[in-house]
Amino acid sequence: MLTEEKQQEILESLRNAVVQYDEELSEKAAQEALDLGMDANDAIFNGLVSGMEEVGRLFEAQEYFVPEILMCADALYKGLEILKPHVKQLDLGVRGSVVIGTVEGDVHDIGKNIVKMMFDVAGFTVYDLGRDVPLDNFVAEQMRTDSDLVCLSAMMTTTMVGMKKVIDDLKAKNPNVRIMIGGSPVSQEVAEKWGADGYAKDATNALKDALDMVASLKKLKEEAEAKAA
Amino acid sequence: MDTAVLIDEAIREQLLDAGATIVGYARLGRFLHDDIAHLDMAISIGVGKNLNRGTLALLGELQRKTSRILKESGYRYLCIPPDSDRVKDTFVSKLYPFFAHKIAATSSGIGWIGKNGLLINREFGPRLSLATVLTDAPLSADTPIEFSECGDCSLCVEHCPSGAITGGIWSRYEPYVRLINTDKCNSHKKNTKGLSDKPNCGLCINICPYGRRVIKESVQMVLS
């Protein structure tokens, strides 16, 4: 029997599993959620993602550093792998697919992976091109998949300049596509100048931005549900 | 200070009880990449066995034990798994290339880097399988080994089938001297197809006189 109390307990376990980077607990709590017939979306957003929000706060407060963030992300994925097959597709009025990658010449992909994780969580279809991606591949992949979002990452000033070309090419081929860029050399100014729609400075900010995005998706979902009811 | 001493002893004792052959502590400060620089104490764990599946499982268990103690005491940690057991698709695996087990092992006095480019321990030779846990716990560092103790021995240089060992001498002050021609070593691996799923030929491990006796004795003990 799934009581309200038990449900809260499982959500708390999922949250703690992520915050305390405990992969075993994450798997166990996710499995328990399914066994007791909990809604997978609820377990993800109010359990795992809620934990990751706390991780973001701990990082900002400099309680957590990069290793902890990555261990937390691994713990989140352990639970997500179990819950994801049971997620009900949300009808949000957006197609929800994204092309993501680190631009040519750049092999730094920690930030990119964090952003990718949040898209995964949000139920997006993610086309991950990986790192050191030839610039033309972004455009080709966007055309192939008809994705509405393209995310570019660069960690070096030398590779960052490649982003401008990709943005120009993408906008020329498909003016409706949304583009997010990220990485430590990128600034809001650069993003605006080059015509990108979104910008994230580093893994934490990417995490925050991605969380904001997930939060607004969640709000949309709740509104849609309220309308339906 | 007292808690530090206690955690020192607790970790070492528990690891040795659980099957570790040797445990050393090292302060690594300047050797570390920015993202992990705050975890400047290394706990180097050696197991005197071939790096097979059982040994990997044991090293994993030893790392979990260590991290549990550190976590309970409120310290940060990062487990770096053995080189041959690095699951590539986890987030935290992105940090592994920033770190080499041998730096922790030499810095904690477990051994030196031999002519064969491997960590050599006085008792076990190049026959230790290594894992490391990085932490910010204030452990008392062991004394580093500063110089190679290979001496005049050149057995591995002479017996290497691909002539990949240069004969260079490592020291803590010249840690980046070229010891192995990796292209030559890899070419041997390619030419002997039957071994393709194993890391190279391993002759430079088998020929090393350090620790050969210890291994033989332990094998005999198991057999009898």
Short mmCIF file of C-alpha atoms in Angstrom, two decimals:
data_model
loop_
_atom_site.label_atom_id
_atom_site.label_comp_id
_atom_site.label_asym_id
_atom_site.label_seq_id
_atom_site.Cartn_x
_atom_site.Cartn_y
_atom_site.Cartn_z
CA MET A 1 0.00 0.00 0.00
CA LEU A 2 1.32 3.37 -0.97
CA THR A 3 0.46 5.79 1.77
CA GLU A 4 1.18 9.49 1.56
CA GLU A 5 3.72 8.97 4.31
CA LYS A 6 5.51 6.18 2.45
CA GLN A 7 5.55 8.26 -0.72
CA GLN A 8 7.23 11.14 1.10
CA GLU A 9 9.72 8.70 2.58
CA ILE A 10 10.71 7.40 -0.86
CA LEU A 11 11.03 10.90 -2.29
CA GLU A 12 13.23 11.78 0.67
CA SER A 13 15.39 8.71 0.00
CA LEU A 14 15.78 9.64 -3.68
CA ARG A 15 16.70 13.18 -2.73
CA ASN A 16 19.23 12.03 -0.14
CA ALA A 17 20.71 9.47 -2.51
CA VAL A 18 21.57 12.24 -4.97
CA VAL A 19 22.76 14.76 -2.37
CA GLN A 20 24.90 12.18 -0.56
CA TYR A 21 26.05 10.61 -3.87
CA ASP A 22 24.87 7.19 -2.79
CA GLU A 23 24.36 5.10 -5.95
CA GLU A 24 23.08 2.04 -4.10
CA LEU A 25 20.43 4.02 -2.26
CA SER A 26 19.41 5.69 -5.52
CA GLU A 27 18.81 2.31 -7.18
CA LYS A 28 17.05 0.91 -4.17
CA ALA A 29 14.72 3.86 -3.70
CA ALA A 30 13.90 4.03 -7.42
CA GLN A 31 13.03 0.35 -7.46
CA GLU A 32 10.92 0.73 -4.35
CA ALA A 33 9.06 3.63 -5.95
CA LEU A 34 8.17 1.44 -8.93
CA ASP A 35 7.29 -1.59 -6.81
CA LEU A 36 4.82 0.48 -4.82
CA GLY A 37 3.28 1.91 -7.94
CA MET A 38 4.53 5.48 -7.56
CA ASP A 39 4.36 7.81 -10.55
CA ALA A 40 7.81 7.75 -12.21
CA ASN A 41 7.61 11.43 -13.17
CA ASP A 42 6.89 12.34 -9.57
CA ALA A 43 9.83 10.23 -8.37
CA ILE A 44 12.16 11.90 -10.87
CA PHE A 45 11.12 15.51 -10.40
CA ASN A 46 10.30 15.58 -6.70
CA GLY A 47 12.96 13.06 -5.74
CA LEU A 48 16.04 12.97 -7.97
CA VAL A 49 15.81 16.46 -9.49
CA SER A 50 14.95 17.99 -6.15
CA GLY A 51 18.16 16.41 -4.84
CA MET A 52 20.14 17.86 -7.73
CA GLU A 53 18.73 21.32 -6.93
CA GLU A 54 20.12 20.96 -3.43
CA VAL A 55 23.46 19.91 -4.96
CA GLY A 56 23.43 23.11 -7.01
CA ARG A 57 22.93 25.10 -3.82
CA LEU A 58 25.73 23.24 -2.03
CA PHE A 59 28.03 23.97 -4.97
CA GLU A 60 27.21 27.66 -4.88
CA ALA A 61 27.87 27.69 -1.13
CA GLN A 62 31.22 25.99 -1.90
CA GLU A 63 30.29 23.02 0.26
CA TYR A 64 30.53 20.81 -2.82
CA PHE A 65 33.22 20.90 -5.50
CA VAL A 66 33.44 19.34 -8.95
CA PRO A 67 34.09 15.74 -7.77
CA GLU A 68 30.96 15.80 -5.59
CA ILE A 69 28.82 17.24 -8.41
CA LEU A 70 29.93 14.42 -10.69
CA MET A 71 29.35 11.73 -8.07
CA CYS A 72 25.88 13.18 -7.42
CA ALA A 73 25.16 13.11 -11.15
CA ASP A 74 26.19 9.44 -11.28
CA ALA A 75 23.87 8.67 -8.38
CA LEU A 76 21.02 10.51 -10.13
CA TYR A 77 21.55 8.46 -13.28
CA LYS A 78 21.43 5.18 -11.36
CA GLY A 79 17.91 6.01 -10.23
CA LEU A 80 16.94 7.58 -13.54
CA GLU A 81 17.89 4.43 -15.48
CA ILE A 82 15.38 2.46 -13.45
CA LEU A 83 12.60 5.06 -13.55
CA LYS A 84 12.93 6.28 -17.11
CA PRO A 85 11.23 3.35 -18.91
CA HIS A 86 8.12 4.11 -16.84
CA VAL A 87 7.91 7.83 -17.54
CA LYS A 88 4.72 8.94 -19.20
CA GLN A 89 5.45 11.16 -22.16
CA LEU A 90 4.47 14.69 -21.34
CA ASP A 91 2.47 16.64 -23.87
CA LEU A 92 4.04 20.03 -23.50
CA GLY A 93 3.39 21.40 -26.94
CA VAL A 94 7.10 21.32 -27.70
CA ARG A 95 8.83 18.52 -29.56
CA GLY A 96 11.57 18.31 -26.99
CA SER A 97 14.59 17.15 -28.85
CA VAL A 98 18.06 18.62 -28.61
CA VAL A 99 21.40 18.29 -30.39
CA ILE A 100 24.33 18.76 -28.04
CA GLY A 101 28.11 18.62 -28.33
CA THR A 102 31.50 20.19 -27.61
CA VAL A 103 32.87 22.08 -30.60
CA GLU A 104 35.79 21.02 -32.75
CA GLY A 105 39.18 21.09 -31.05
CA ASP A 106 37.72 20.91 -27.56
CA VAL A 107 37.74 17.75 -25.45
CA HIS A 108 36.39 19.28 -22.23
CA ASP A 109 32.92 17.87 -21.77
CA ILE A 110 32.05 17.86 -18.06
CA GLY A 111 29.71 20.84 -18.40
CA LYS A 112 28.17 19.45 -21.55
CA ASN A 113 27.42 16.16 -19.81
CA ILE A 114 25.73 17.90 -16.89
CA VAL A 115 23.48 19.82 -19.27
CA LYS A 116 22.78 16.64 -21.19
CA MET A 117 21.74 14.96 -17.96
CA MET A 118 19.15 17.63 -17.24
CA PHE A 119 17.69 17.27 -20.73
CA ASP A 120 17.53 13.53 -20.16
CA VAL A 121 15.71 14.12 -16.90
CA ALA A 122 13.29 16.51 -18.59
CA GLY A 123 12.35 13.79 -21.04
CA PHE A 124 14.00 15.37 -24.06
CA THR A 125 15.35 13.17 -26.83
CA VAL A 126 19.05 13.98 -26.71
CA TYR A 127 21.30 13.61 -29.74
CA ASP A 128 24.73 13.75 -28.14
CA LEU A 129 27.48 14.30 -30.70
CA GLY A 130 30.13 13.98 -27.98
CA ARG A 131 33.25 16.11 -27.87
CA ASP A 132 35.60 17.58 -30.46
CA VAL A 133 32.72 17.69 -32.96
CA PRO A 134 33.42 19.04 -36.49
CA LEU A 135 31.38 22.24 -36.88
CA ASP A 136 29.37 21.06 -39.91
CA ASN A 137 28.12 18.04 -37.97
CA PHE A 138 25.98 20.26 -35.74
CA VAL A 139 24.10 21.63 -38.71
CA ALA A 140 23.81 18.24 -40.40
CA GLU A 141 22.52 16.61 -37.20
CA GLN A 142 19.99 19.40 -36.63
CA MET A 143 18.68 18.95 -40.20
CA ARG A 144 18.55 15.18 -39.79
CA THR A 145 16.70 15.18 -36.49
CA ASP A 146 14.73 18.42 -36.93
CA SER A 147 15.57 19.25 -33.30
CA ASP A 148 14.32 22.53 -31.95
CA LEU A 149 17.31 23.13 -29.73
CA VAL A 150 21.06 22.98 -30.35
CA CYS A 151 23.54 23.26 -27.47
CA LEU A 152 27.17 24.12 -28.11
CA SER A 153 29.92 23.91 -25.54
CA ALA A 154 33.50 25.21 -25.57
CA MET A 155 36.03 25.52 -22.77
CA MET A 156 38.80 27.32 -24.62
CA THR A 157 38.90 30.74 -26.26
CA THR A 158 40.52 29.14 -29.29
CA THR A 159 37.65 26.74 -29.87
CA MET A 160 34.91 29.16 -28.85
CA VAL A 161 35.16 31.07 -32.13
CA GLY A 162 33.88 27.97 -33.94
CA MET A 163 30.51 28.57 -32.29
CA LYS A 164 29.84 31.68 -34.31
CA LYS A 165 30.08 29.77 -37.57
CA VAL A 166 27.71 27.08 -36.31
CA ILE A 167 25.20 29.69 -35.12
CA ASP A 168 25.31 31.52 -38.47
CA ASP A 169 24.91 28.29 -40.46
CA LEU A 170 22.08 27.04 -38.28
CA LYS A 171 20.18 30.35 -38.43
CA ALA A 172 20.62 30.47 -42.20
CA LYS A 173 19.24 26.97 -42.69
CA ASN A 174 16.56 27.08 -40.03
CA PRO A 175 15.68 30.45 -38.46
CA ASN A 176 13.40 28.83 -35.86
CA VAL A 177 16.03 26.72 -34.16
CA ARG A 178 16.96 27.75 -30.60
CA ILE A 179 20.65 27.79 -29.72
CA MET A 180 22.25 27.59 -26.28
CA ILE A 181 25.98 28.10 -25.82
CA GLY A 182 28.11 27.42 -22.77
CA GLY A 183 31.62 27.20 -21.38
CA SER A 184 33.96 29.35 -19.33
CA PRO A 185 35.18 31.69 -22.14
CA VAL A 186 31.60 32.46 -23.21
CA SER A 187 29.81 35.52 -21.86
CA GLN A 188 26.29 36.91 -22.07
CA GLU A 189 27.68 39.59 -24.34
CA VAL A 190 29.18 37.05 -26.72
CA ALA A 191 25.96 35.06 -26.73
CA GLU A 192 23.92 38.14 -27.65
CA LYS A 193 26.39 39.36 -30.24
CA TRP A 194 26.49 36.01 -31.98
CA GLY A 195 22.73 35.50 -31.84
CA ALA A 196 22.53 32.63 -29.38
CA ASP A 197 19.26 32.27 -27.45
CA GLY A 198 20.72 31.04 -24.19
CA TYR A 199 23.99 31.02 -22.34
CA ALA A 200 25.58 29.20 -19.38
CA LYS A 201 28.96 30.07 -17.94
CA ASP A 202 30.09 26.74 -16.46
CA ALA A 203 28.83 23.40 -15.23
CA THR A 204 27.08 24.89 -12.20
CA ASN A 205 25.43 27.65 -14.11
CA ALA A 206 24.52 25.17 -16.80
CA LEU A 207 23.07 23.03 -14.08
CA LYS A 208 21.11 26.00 -12.74
CA ASP A 209 19.89 27.06 -16.16
CA ALA A 210 18.94 23.53 -17.05
CA LEU A 211 17.13 23.18 -13.72
CA ASP A 212 15.24 26.41 -14.39
CA MET A 213 14.26 24.98 -17.73
CA VAL A 214 13.09 21.75 -16.14
CA ALA A 215 11.16 23.75 -13.54
CA SER A 216 9.35 25.75 -16.21
CA LEU A 217 8.55 22.53 -18.07
CA LYS A 218 7.12 21.16 -14.86
CA LYS A 219 4.98 24.25 -14.50
CA LEU A 220 3.72 23.81 -18.05
CA LYS A 221 2.85 20.24 -17.24
CA GLU A 222 0.93 21.23 -14.14
CA GLU A 223 -0.94 23.88 -16.08
CA ALA A 224 -1.79 21.37 -18.79
CA GLU A 225 -3.03 18.94 -16.16
CA ALA A 226 -5.06 21.64 -14.46
CA LYS A 227 -6.65 22.51 -17.79
CA ALA A 228 -7.45 18.87 -18.51
CA ALA A 229 -9.03 18.40 -15.10
CA MET B 1 44.63 16.30 15.97
CA ASP B 2 43.49 13.29 17.98
CA THR B 3 40.70 12.49 15.55
CA ALA B 4 43.23 12.65 12.72
CA VAL B 5 45.43 10.08 14.39
CA LEU B 6 42.41 7.91 15.03
CA ILE B 7 41.23 8.02 11.44
CA ASP B 8 44.78 7.25 10.24
CA GLU B 9 44.84 4.10 12.29
CA ALA B 10 41.24 3.15 11.63
CA ILE B 11 41.66 3.26 7.86
CA ARG B 12 44.96 1.41 7.79
CA GLU B 13 43.78 -1.26 10.19
CA GLN B 14 40.49 -1.87 8.42
CA LEU B 15 42.08 -2.04 4.99
CA LEU B 16 44.78 -4.49 6.08
CA ASP B 17 42.15 -6.60 7.82
CA ALA B 18 40.05 -6.65 4.68
CA GLY B 19 42.84 -7.94 2.45
CA ALA B 20 45.03 -4.96 1.50
CA THR B 21 48.71 -5.89 1.26
CA ILE B 22 50.00 -2.40 1.85
CA VAL B 23 48.53 1.03 2.64
CA GLY B 24 50.37 4.36 2.35
CA TYR B 25 49.48 8.03 2.85
CA ALA B 26 50.87 10.80 0.68
CA ARG B 27 50.52 14.57 0.49
CA LEU B 28 50.21 15.44 -3.19
CA GLY B 29 49.42 19.18 -3.36
CA ARG B 30 51.31 20.34 -6.43
CA PHE B 31 50.80 17.15 -8.42
CA LEU B 32 47.06 17.60 -8.70
CA HIS B 33 44.80 19.15 -11.33
CA ASP B 34 42.77 22.21 -10.21
CA ASP B 35 39.46 20.36 -10.03
CA ILE B 36 40.84 17.92 -7.46
CA ALA B 37 43.54 20.05 -5.83
CA HIS B 38 41.58 20.38 -2.59
CA LEU B 39 41.81 16.60 -2.10
CA ASP B 40 45.53 16.70 -1.51
CA MET B 41 45.97 13.60 0.67
CA ALA B 42 46.17 10.29 -1.14
CA ILE B 43 45.50 6.90 0.37
CA SER B 44 47.41 4.46 -1.79
CA ILE B 45 46.17 0.88 -1.56
CA GLY B 46 48.19 -2.05 -2.89
CA VAL B 47 47.12 -5.67 -3.23
CA GLY B 48 49.85 -8.24 -3.88
CA LYS B 49 47.95 -10.16 -6.52
CA ASN B 50 47.54 -10.30 -10.28
CA LEU B 51 45.12 -7.73 -11.55
CA ASN B 52 42.32 -10.17 -12.35
CA ARG B 53 38.59 -9.86 -11.74
CA GLY B 54 38.85 -10.99 -8.13
CA THR B 55 41.57 -8.44 -7.38
CA LEU B 56 39.55 -5.67 -8.99
CA ALA B 57 36.56 -6.59 -6.84
CA LEU B 58 38.76 -6.56 -3.74
CA LEU B 59 40.24 -3.16 -4.59
CA GLY B 60 36.73 -1.82 -5.16
CA GLU B 61 35.61 -3.14 -1.80
CA LEU B 62 38.68 -1.60 -0.09
CA GLN B 63 37.91 1.78 -1.69
CA ARG B 64 34.29 1.62 -0.55
CA LYS B 65 35.43 0.80 2.99
CA THR B 66 37.80 3.78 2.95
CA SER B 67 35.22 6.20 1.59
CA ARG B 68 32.67 5.04 4.16
CA ILE B 69 35.06 5.87 7.02
CA LEU B 70 35.94 9.26 5.49
CA LYS B 71 32.32 10.16 4.82
CA GLU B 72 31.25 9.27 8.35
CA SER B 73 33.97 11.54 9.70
CA GLY B 74 32.83 14.39 7.47
CA TYR B 75 35.71 14.43 5.00
CA ARG B 76 35.60 14.68 1.22
CA TYR B 77 36.94 11.92 -0.95
CA LEU B 78 37.32 10.74 -4.50
CA CYS B 79 37.97 7.10 -5.39
CA ILE B 80 40.25 6.54 -8.36
CA PRO B 81 39.71 2.94 -9.49
CA PRO B 82 42.48 0.71 -10.88
CA ASP B 83 43.59 1.73 -14.38
CA SER B 84 42.09 -1.33 -16.01
CA ASP B 85 38.72 -0.95 -14.34
CA ARG B 86 37.64 2.50 -15.43
CA VAL B 87 34.03 2.56 -16.44
CA LYS B 88 34.11 5.22 -19.14
CA ASP B 89 30.54 6.42 -19.21
CA THR B 90 30.18 7.76 -15.68
CA PHE B 91 30.43 11.45 -14.89
CA VAL B 92 33.15 11.06 -12.31
CA SER B 93 35.35 9.06 -14.72
CA LYS B 94 36.15 12.39 -16.42
CA LEU B 95 38.40 13.16 -13.48
CA TYR B 96 40.42 9.92 -13.60
CA PRO B 97 42.86 11.03 -16.31
CA PHE B 98 43.96 13.90 -14.04
CA PHE B 99 45.60 11.42 -11.71
CA ALA B 100 48.18 8.60 -11.79
CA HIS B 101 48.28 5.92 -9.07
CA LYS B 102 52.05 5.71 -9.26
CA ILE B 103 52.45 9.29 -7.99
CA ALA B 104 50.50 8.41 -4.86
CA ALA B 105 52.40 5.14 -4.44
CA THR B 106 55.89 6.64 -4.70
CA SER B 107 54.90 9.66 -2.61
CA SER B 108 53.61 7.42 0.17
CA GLY B 109 56.79 5.32 0.20
CA ILE B 110 55.24 2.16 -1.23
CA GLY B 111 57.81 1.93 -3.99
CA TRP B 112 59.76 3.58 -6.82
CA ILE B 113 59.27 3.57 -10.57
CA GLY B 114 61.45 0.84 -12.05
CA LYS B 115 63.22 0.75 -15.39
CA ASN B 116 60.14 -1.07 -16.70
CA GLY B 117 58.01 1.97 -15.86
CA LEU B 118 56.11 0.06 -13.21
CA LEU B 119 55.80 0.69 -9.51
CA ILE B 120 58.33 -1.52 -7.71
CA ASN B 121 57.88 -2.39 -4.06
CA ARG B 122 60.82 -3.84 -2.10
CA GLU B 123 58.88 -6.88 -1.01
CA PHE B 124 56.44 -7.46 -3.87
CA GLY B 125 58.29 -5.96 -6.81
CA PRO B 126 56.05 -4.89 -9.70
CA ARG B 127 53.35 -7.28 -8.53
CA LEU B 128 51.10 -4.89 -6.62
CA SER B 129 47.71 -3.91 -8.02
CA LEU B 130 46.93 -0.32 -7.08
CA ALA B 131 43.95 1.85 -6.30
CA THR B 132 43.84 5.30 -4.70
CA VAL B 133 41.42 7.32 -2.61
CA LEU B 134 41.98 11.08 -2.57
CA THR B 135 40.74 13.01 0.45
CA ASP B 136 40.97 16.25 2.40
CA ALA B 137 41.29 14.40 5.72
CA PRO B 138 44.44 15.46 7.63
CA LEU B 139 46.29 12.14 7.53
CA SER B 140 49.95 11.98 8.49
CA ALA B 141 51.93 11.46 5.32
CA ASP B 142 54.44 8.62 5.00
CA THR B 143 57.97 9.28 3.77
CA PRO B 144 58.22 9.35 -0.04
CA ILE B 145 60.69 7.15 -1.90
CA GLU B 146 62.97 9.48 -3.81
CA PHE B 147 65.27 7.29 -5.87
CA SER B 148 65.10 4.12 -7.93
CA GLU B 149 66.45 1.00 -6.24
CA CYS B 150 66.84 -0.93 -9.47
CA GLY B 151 70.61 -0.44 -9.25
CA ASP B 152 72.60 -2.23 -11.94
CA CYS B 153 69.85 -4.76 -12.67
CA SER B 154 68.73 -4.54 -16.29
CA LEU B 155 66.89 -7.83 -16.69
CA CYS B 156 63.70 -6.19 -17.96
CA VAL B 157 65.66 -4.06 -20.44
CA GLU B 158 67.45 -7.15 -21.78
CA HIS B 159 64.39 -9.39 -21.97
CA CYS B 160 61.83 -7.00 -23.42
CA PRO B 161 60.83 -8.68 -26.73
CA SER B 162 60.22 -5.37 -28.48
CA GLY B 163 63.19 -3.46 -27.04
CA ALA B 164 60.80 -0.88 -25.64
CA ILE B 165 62.59 -0.23 -22.33
CA THR B 166 65.02 2.67 -22.66
CA GLY B 167 67.06 1.97 -19.52
CA GLY B 168 66.34 5.44 -18.12
CA ILE B 169 66.37 5.96 -14.35
CA TRP B 170 63.45 7.52 -12.50
CA SER B 171 63.79 9.73 -9.46
CA ARG B 172 61.32 11.91 -7.59
CA TYR B 173 63.18 14.89 -9.01
CA GLU B 174 63.11 13.64 -12.59
CA PRO B 175 59.72 11.95 -12.67
CA TYR B 176 59.12 12.45 -16.39
CA VAL B 177 62.23 10.74 -17.75
CA ARG B 178 61.27 8.51 -20.67
CA LEU B 179 61.36 4.88 -19.52
CA ILE B 180 59.23 3.11 -22.10
CA ASN B 181 58.85 3.53 -25.84
CA THR B 182 55.11 2.93 -25.82
CA ASP B 183 54.88 2.58 -29.63
CA LYS B 184 57.30 -0.34 -29.52
CA CYS B 185 55.50 -1.88 -26.55
CA ASN B 186 52.14 -1.56 -28.32
CA SER B 187 53.53 -2.95 -31.58
CA HIS B 188 54.42 -6.13 -29.74
CA LYS B 189 50.87 -6.32 -28.46
CA LYS B 190 49.57 -6.02 -32.01
CA ASN B 191 51.88 -8.74 -33.33
CA THR B 192 50.82 -11.30 -30.77
CA LYS B 193 47.15 -11.56 -31.54
CA GLY B 194 46.42 -14.26 -28.97
CA LEU B 195 47.19 -11.80 -26.21
CA SER B 196 45.17 -8.98 -27.68
CA ASP B 197 42.73 -8.78 -24.80
CA LYS B 198 45.52 -8.57 -22.25
CA PRO B 199 47.68 -5.57 -21.50
CA ASN B 200 50.86 -6.33 -23.40
CA CYS B 201 53.13 -9.30 -22.71
CA GLY B 202 54.00 -8.80 -19.05
CA LEU B 203 57.54 -10.14 -19.34
CA CYS B 204 58.92 -7.04 -17.60
CA ILE B 205 56.74 -7.95 -14.62
CA ASN B 206 57.69 -11.63 -14.53
CA ILE B 207 61.43 -11.06 -14.93
CA CYS B 208 61.78 -8.51 -12.11
CA PRO B 209 63.77 -10.11 -9.26
CA TYR B 210 62.08 -7.93 -6.63
CA GLY B 211 59.28 -9.88 -4.98
CA ARG B 212 59.56 -13.03 -7.08
CA ARG B 213 60.21 -15.14 -4.01
CA VAL B 214 57.29 -13.73 -2.03
CA ILE B 215 54.85 -14.58 -4.78
CA LYS B 216 56.23 -18.12 -5.11
CA GLU B 217 55.86 -18.69 -1.38
CA SER B 218 52.29 -17.45 -1.31
CA VAL B 219 51.42 -19.67 -4.28
CA GLN B 220 52.92 -22.65 -2.49
CA MET B 221 50.98 -21.80 0.63
CA VAL B 222 47.75 -21.78 -1.32
CA LEU B 223 48.61 -25.06 -3.06
CA SER B 224 49.57 -26.94 0.11
#
